[in-house]
Each structure stands twice: as structure tokens, then as C-alpha cells.
Short mmCIF file of C-alpha atoms in Angstrom, two decimals:
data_model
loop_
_atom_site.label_atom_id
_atom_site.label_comp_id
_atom_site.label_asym_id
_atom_site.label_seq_id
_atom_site.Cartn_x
_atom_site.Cartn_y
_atom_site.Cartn_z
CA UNK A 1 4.98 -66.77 -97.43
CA UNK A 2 7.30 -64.12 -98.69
CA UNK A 3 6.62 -64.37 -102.62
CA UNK A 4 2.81 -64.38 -101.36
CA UNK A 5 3.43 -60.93 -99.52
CA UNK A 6 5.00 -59.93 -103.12
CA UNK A 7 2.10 -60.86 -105.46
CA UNK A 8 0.85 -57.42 -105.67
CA UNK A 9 4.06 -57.18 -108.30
CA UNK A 10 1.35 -59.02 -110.86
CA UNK A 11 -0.75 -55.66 -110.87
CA UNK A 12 1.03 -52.96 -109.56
CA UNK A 13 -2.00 -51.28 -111.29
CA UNK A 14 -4.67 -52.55 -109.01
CA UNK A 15 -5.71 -54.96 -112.23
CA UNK A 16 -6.73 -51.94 -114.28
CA UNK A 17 -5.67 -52.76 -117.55
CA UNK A 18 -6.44 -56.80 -117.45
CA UNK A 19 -10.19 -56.00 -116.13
CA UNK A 20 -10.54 -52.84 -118.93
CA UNK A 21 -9.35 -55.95 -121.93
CA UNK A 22 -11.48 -58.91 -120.44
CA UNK A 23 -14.70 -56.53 -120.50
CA UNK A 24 -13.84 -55.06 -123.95
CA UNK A 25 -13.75 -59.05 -124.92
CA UNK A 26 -16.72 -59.70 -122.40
CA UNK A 27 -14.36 -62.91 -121.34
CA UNK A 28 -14.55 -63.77 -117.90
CA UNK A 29 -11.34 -63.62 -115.29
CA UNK A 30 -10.07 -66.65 -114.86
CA UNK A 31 -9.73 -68.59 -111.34
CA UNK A 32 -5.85 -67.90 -111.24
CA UNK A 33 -5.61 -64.63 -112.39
CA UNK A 34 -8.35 -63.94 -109.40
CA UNK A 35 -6.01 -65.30 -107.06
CA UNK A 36 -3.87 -62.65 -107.02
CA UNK A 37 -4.18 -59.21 -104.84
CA UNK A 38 -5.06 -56.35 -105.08
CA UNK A 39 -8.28 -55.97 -107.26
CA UNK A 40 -9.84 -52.67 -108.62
CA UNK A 41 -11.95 -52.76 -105.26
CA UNK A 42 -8.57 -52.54 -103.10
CA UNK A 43 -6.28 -49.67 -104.97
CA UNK A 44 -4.85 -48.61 -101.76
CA UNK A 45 -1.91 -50.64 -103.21
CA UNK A 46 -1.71 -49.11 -106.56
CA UNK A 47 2.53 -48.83 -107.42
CA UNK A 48 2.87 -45.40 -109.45
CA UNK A 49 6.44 -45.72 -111.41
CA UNK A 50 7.51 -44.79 -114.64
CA UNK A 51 6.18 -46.90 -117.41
CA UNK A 52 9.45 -48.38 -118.85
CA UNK A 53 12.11 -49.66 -116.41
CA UNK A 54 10.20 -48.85 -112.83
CA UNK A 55 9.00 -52.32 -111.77
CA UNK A 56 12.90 -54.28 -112.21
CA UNK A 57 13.86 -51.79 -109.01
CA UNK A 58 11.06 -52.78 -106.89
CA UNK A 59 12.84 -55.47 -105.06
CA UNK A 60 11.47 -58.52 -103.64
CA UNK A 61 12.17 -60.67 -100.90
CA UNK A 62 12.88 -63.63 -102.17
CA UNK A 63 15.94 -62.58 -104.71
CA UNK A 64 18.08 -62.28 -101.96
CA UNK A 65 17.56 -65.72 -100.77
CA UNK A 66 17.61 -67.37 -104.50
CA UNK A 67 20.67 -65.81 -104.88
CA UNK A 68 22.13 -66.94 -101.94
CA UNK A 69 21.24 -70.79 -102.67
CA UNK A 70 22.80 -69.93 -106.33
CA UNK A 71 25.75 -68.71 -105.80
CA UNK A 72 26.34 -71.90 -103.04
CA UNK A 73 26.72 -74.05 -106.07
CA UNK A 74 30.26 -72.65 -107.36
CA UNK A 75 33.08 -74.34 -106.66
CA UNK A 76 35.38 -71.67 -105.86
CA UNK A 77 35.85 -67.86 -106.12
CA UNK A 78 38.47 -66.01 -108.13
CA UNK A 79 41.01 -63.61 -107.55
CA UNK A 80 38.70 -60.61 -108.10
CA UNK A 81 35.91 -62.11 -105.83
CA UNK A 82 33.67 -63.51 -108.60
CA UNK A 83 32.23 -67.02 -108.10
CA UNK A 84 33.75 -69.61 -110.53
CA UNK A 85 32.05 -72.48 -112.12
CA UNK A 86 28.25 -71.60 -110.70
CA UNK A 87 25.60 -73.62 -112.03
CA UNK A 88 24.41 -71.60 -115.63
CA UNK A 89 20.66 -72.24 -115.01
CA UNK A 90 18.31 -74.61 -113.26
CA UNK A 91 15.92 -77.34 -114.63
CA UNK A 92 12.67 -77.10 -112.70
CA UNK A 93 8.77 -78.23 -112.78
CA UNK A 94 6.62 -75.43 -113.95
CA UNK A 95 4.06 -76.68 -111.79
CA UNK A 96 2.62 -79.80 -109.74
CA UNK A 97 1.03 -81.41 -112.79
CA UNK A 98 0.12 -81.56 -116.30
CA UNK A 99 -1.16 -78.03 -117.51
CA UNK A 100 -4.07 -77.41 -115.18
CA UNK A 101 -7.77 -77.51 -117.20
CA UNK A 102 -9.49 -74.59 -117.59
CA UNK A 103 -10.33 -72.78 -114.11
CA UNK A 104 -8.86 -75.38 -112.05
CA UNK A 105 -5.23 -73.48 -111.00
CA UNK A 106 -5.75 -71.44 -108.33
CA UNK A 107 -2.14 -70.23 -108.36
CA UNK A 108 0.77 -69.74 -111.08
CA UNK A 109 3.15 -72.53 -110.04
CA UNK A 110 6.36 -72.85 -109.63
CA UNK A 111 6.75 -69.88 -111.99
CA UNK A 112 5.52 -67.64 -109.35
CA UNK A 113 8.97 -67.26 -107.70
CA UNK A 114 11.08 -66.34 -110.29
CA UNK A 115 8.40 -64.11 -111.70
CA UNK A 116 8.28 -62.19 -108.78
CA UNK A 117 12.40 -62.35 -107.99
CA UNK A 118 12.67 -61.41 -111.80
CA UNK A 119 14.35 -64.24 -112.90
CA UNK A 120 14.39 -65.13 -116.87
CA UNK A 121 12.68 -68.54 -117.35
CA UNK A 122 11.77 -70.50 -120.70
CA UNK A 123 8.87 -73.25 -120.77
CA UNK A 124 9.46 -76.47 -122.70
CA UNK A 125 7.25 -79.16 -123.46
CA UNK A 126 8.82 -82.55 -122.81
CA UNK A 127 5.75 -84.98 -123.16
CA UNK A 128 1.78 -84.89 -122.77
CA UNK A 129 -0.52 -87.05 -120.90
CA UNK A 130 -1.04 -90.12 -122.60
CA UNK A 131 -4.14 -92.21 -121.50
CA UNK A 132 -2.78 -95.63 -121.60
CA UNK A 133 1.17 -94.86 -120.26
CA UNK A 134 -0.04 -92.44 -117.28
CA UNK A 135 -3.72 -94.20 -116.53
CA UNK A 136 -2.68 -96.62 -114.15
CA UNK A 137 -4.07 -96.31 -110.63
CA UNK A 138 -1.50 -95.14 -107.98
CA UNK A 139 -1.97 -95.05 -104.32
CA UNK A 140 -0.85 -91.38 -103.88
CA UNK A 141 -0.94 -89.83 -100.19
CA UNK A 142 -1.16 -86.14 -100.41
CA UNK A 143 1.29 -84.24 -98.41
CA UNK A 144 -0.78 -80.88 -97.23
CA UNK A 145 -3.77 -79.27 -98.75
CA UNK A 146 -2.09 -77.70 -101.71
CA UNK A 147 -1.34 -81.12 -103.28
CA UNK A 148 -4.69 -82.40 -102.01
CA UNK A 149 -6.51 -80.04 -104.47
CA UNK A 150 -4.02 -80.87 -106.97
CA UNK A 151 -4.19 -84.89 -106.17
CA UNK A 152 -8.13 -84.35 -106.28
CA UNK A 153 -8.22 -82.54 -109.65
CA UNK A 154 -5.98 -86.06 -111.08
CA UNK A 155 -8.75 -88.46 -109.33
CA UNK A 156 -11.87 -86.41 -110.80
CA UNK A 157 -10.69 -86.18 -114.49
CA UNK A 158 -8.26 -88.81 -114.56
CA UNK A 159 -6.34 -89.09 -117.72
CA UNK A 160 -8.89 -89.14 -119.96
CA UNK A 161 -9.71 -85.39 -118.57
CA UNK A 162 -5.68 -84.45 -119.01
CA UNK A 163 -5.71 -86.19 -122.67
CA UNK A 164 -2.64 -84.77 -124.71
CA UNK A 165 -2.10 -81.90 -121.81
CA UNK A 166 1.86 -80.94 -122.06
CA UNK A 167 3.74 -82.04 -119.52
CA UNK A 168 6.88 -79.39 -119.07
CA UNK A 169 9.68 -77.99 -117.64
CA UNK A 170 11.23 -74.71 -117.17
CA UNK A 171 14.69 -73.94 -117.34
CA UNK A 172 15.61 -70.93 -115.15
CA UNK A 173 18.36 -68.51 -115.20
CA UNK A 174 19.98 -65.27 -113.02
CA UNK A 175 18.42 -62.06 -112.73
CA UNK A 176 19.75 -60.59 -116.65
CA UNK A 177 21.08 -63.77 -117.82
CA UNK A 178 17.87 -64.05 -120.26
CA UNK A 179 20.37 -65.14 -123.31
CA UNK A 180 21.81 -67.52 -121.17
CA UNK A 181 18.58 -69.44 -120.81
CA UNK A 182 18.06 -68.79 -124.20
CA UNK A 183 21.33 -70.83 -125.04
CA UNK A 184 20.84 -73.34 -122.70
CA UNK A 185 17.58 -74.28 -124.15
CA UNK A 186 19.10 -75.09 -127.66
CA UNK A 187 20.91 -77.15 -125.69
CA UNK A 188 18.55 -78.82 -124.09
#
């Protein structure tokens, strides 16, 4: 998967800093942040740029594609070439579920691709797992592995584990649009 590929953009330092803090704090890593290549063991892959502005030109592959599917949604183009009437930003899941417990995401959700095309996003809260409304037993057939675990995590804890969890949604804008998703969500 391309944004997979591109998850070395999380720690272009090999994980340096994030391992010196959690053993400063003596907290363990958690199970996503362990997810993601390279580690301190691996810095073959160690990024050297300039502190402040290097890491927006490293280019990944999945902005080109993004951007493609976005700019499909205007309804025409202008006389000077620009698109015209383009959707402002997008409304999406910030992840399969409720906020995962404690050690049980093994990956960053949806998030992880417009983290890693550089997109701005905003989280929002829209509800929380309430025991009596979202207890009832479904019949659920998982669609691949991924949403196995995920399914699995739902039948072990049910909602008595997920209690009050937040429920939410991200709304997601273009690459430097970030007060544009910042206006949409007083909107929202």
C-alpha cells in the first residue's frame, strides 16, 4: 500500500526523539506508535533536512492521487484554468470505531492518509458509546482481517468496555487550506 511505503514520514528521525521522552518518563511505547517503521534499530532510513520547513517537500505518493479525486468534484473550470465550485473539505471517519482502548490500535486510522499527503484535518466529537443505545447484538460479517481485529475488539469488550468512548469525525481539507477547515468546523 502506497501510504504504508510512506510511513517512515512519522519518524524521519529513526524514532529518536519519541524513544529519548518515553524513557525520560519511563512510559512504555504504545502498540500503534510501534507499528510504524523505522525504529532506532533500523536508521538506515534516517531523513536529514533542515529543522523548519524540510519535511512539507518530501512528497508522497498518495497526494497526487487525493488530489486527483478532489479536484473531480468541481463542476466546471474557469477562464484562467482554475477549478470552480470544488468541494471545500470532506467529512470522514477518523477511524473504524469508537476511540480504540488502550493498546488495542495497531494503526492510526483513517488519519494516516492525510497525515502522510499533508492534508489539514480537525477531529470532532459527535457522540460516545452509550451502553444501552449501541449494546444491542448485531450479526456483523467482517469483510478482511483488518475489520476482523477491529470486529473482535467490539465482541471482547462490548459496550460496557467502550463506555462513554467518543465517537468522531474528521473534517478534511487541501494541502494549505488549514483555515478553511478551521471555518468549516464552526460551521459544522
Amino acid at each position: 500500500m502506497i501510504l504504508l511505503e510512506k510511513s517512515f514520514l512519522y519518524f524521519c528521525d529513526g524514532a529518536e526523539e519519541e524513544e529519548a521522552a518515553t524513557t525520560v518518563s519511563s512510559e512504555p511505547l504504545r502498540t500503534s506508535f510501534k507499528a510504524y517503521p523505522p525504529r532506532k534499530s533500523n536508521t538506515s532510513n534516517i531523513i536529514q533536512f533542515p529543522p523548519l520547513g524540510g519535511l512539507p517537500n518530501v512528497e508522497t505518493s498518495a497526494e497526487p492521487i487525493n488530489n486527483d479525486i478532489w479536484n473531480e468534484t468541481a463542476t466546471s473550470v474557469g477562464s484562467n484554468g482554475d477549478f470552480e465550485n470544488i468541494v471545500d473539505v470532506m467529512l470522514s471517519p477518523v477511524g473504524p470505531s469508537a476511540a480504540p482502548k488502550i493498546d488495542t490500535a495497531k494503526w492510526s486510522g483513517y488519519s494516516s492518509q492525510w497525515i502522510l499527503s499533508d492534508y489539514p484535518a480537525l477531529v470532532l466529537p459527535v457522540d460516545k458509546v452509550d451502553v444501552d443505545k449501541d449494546g444491542e447484538k448485531v450479526i456483523y460479517k467482517p469483510r478482511d482481517e483488518k475489520d476482523l481485529y477491529n470486529w473482535s475488539l467490539w465482541e471482547r469488550y462490548g459496550p460496557e468496555g467502550y463506555k462513554d468512548a467518543p465517537n468522531s469525525v474528521q473534517l478534511i481539507g487541501r494541502r494549505y487550506e488549514d483555515e478553511r477547515v478551521i471555518q468549516a468546523l464552526e460551521i459544522v
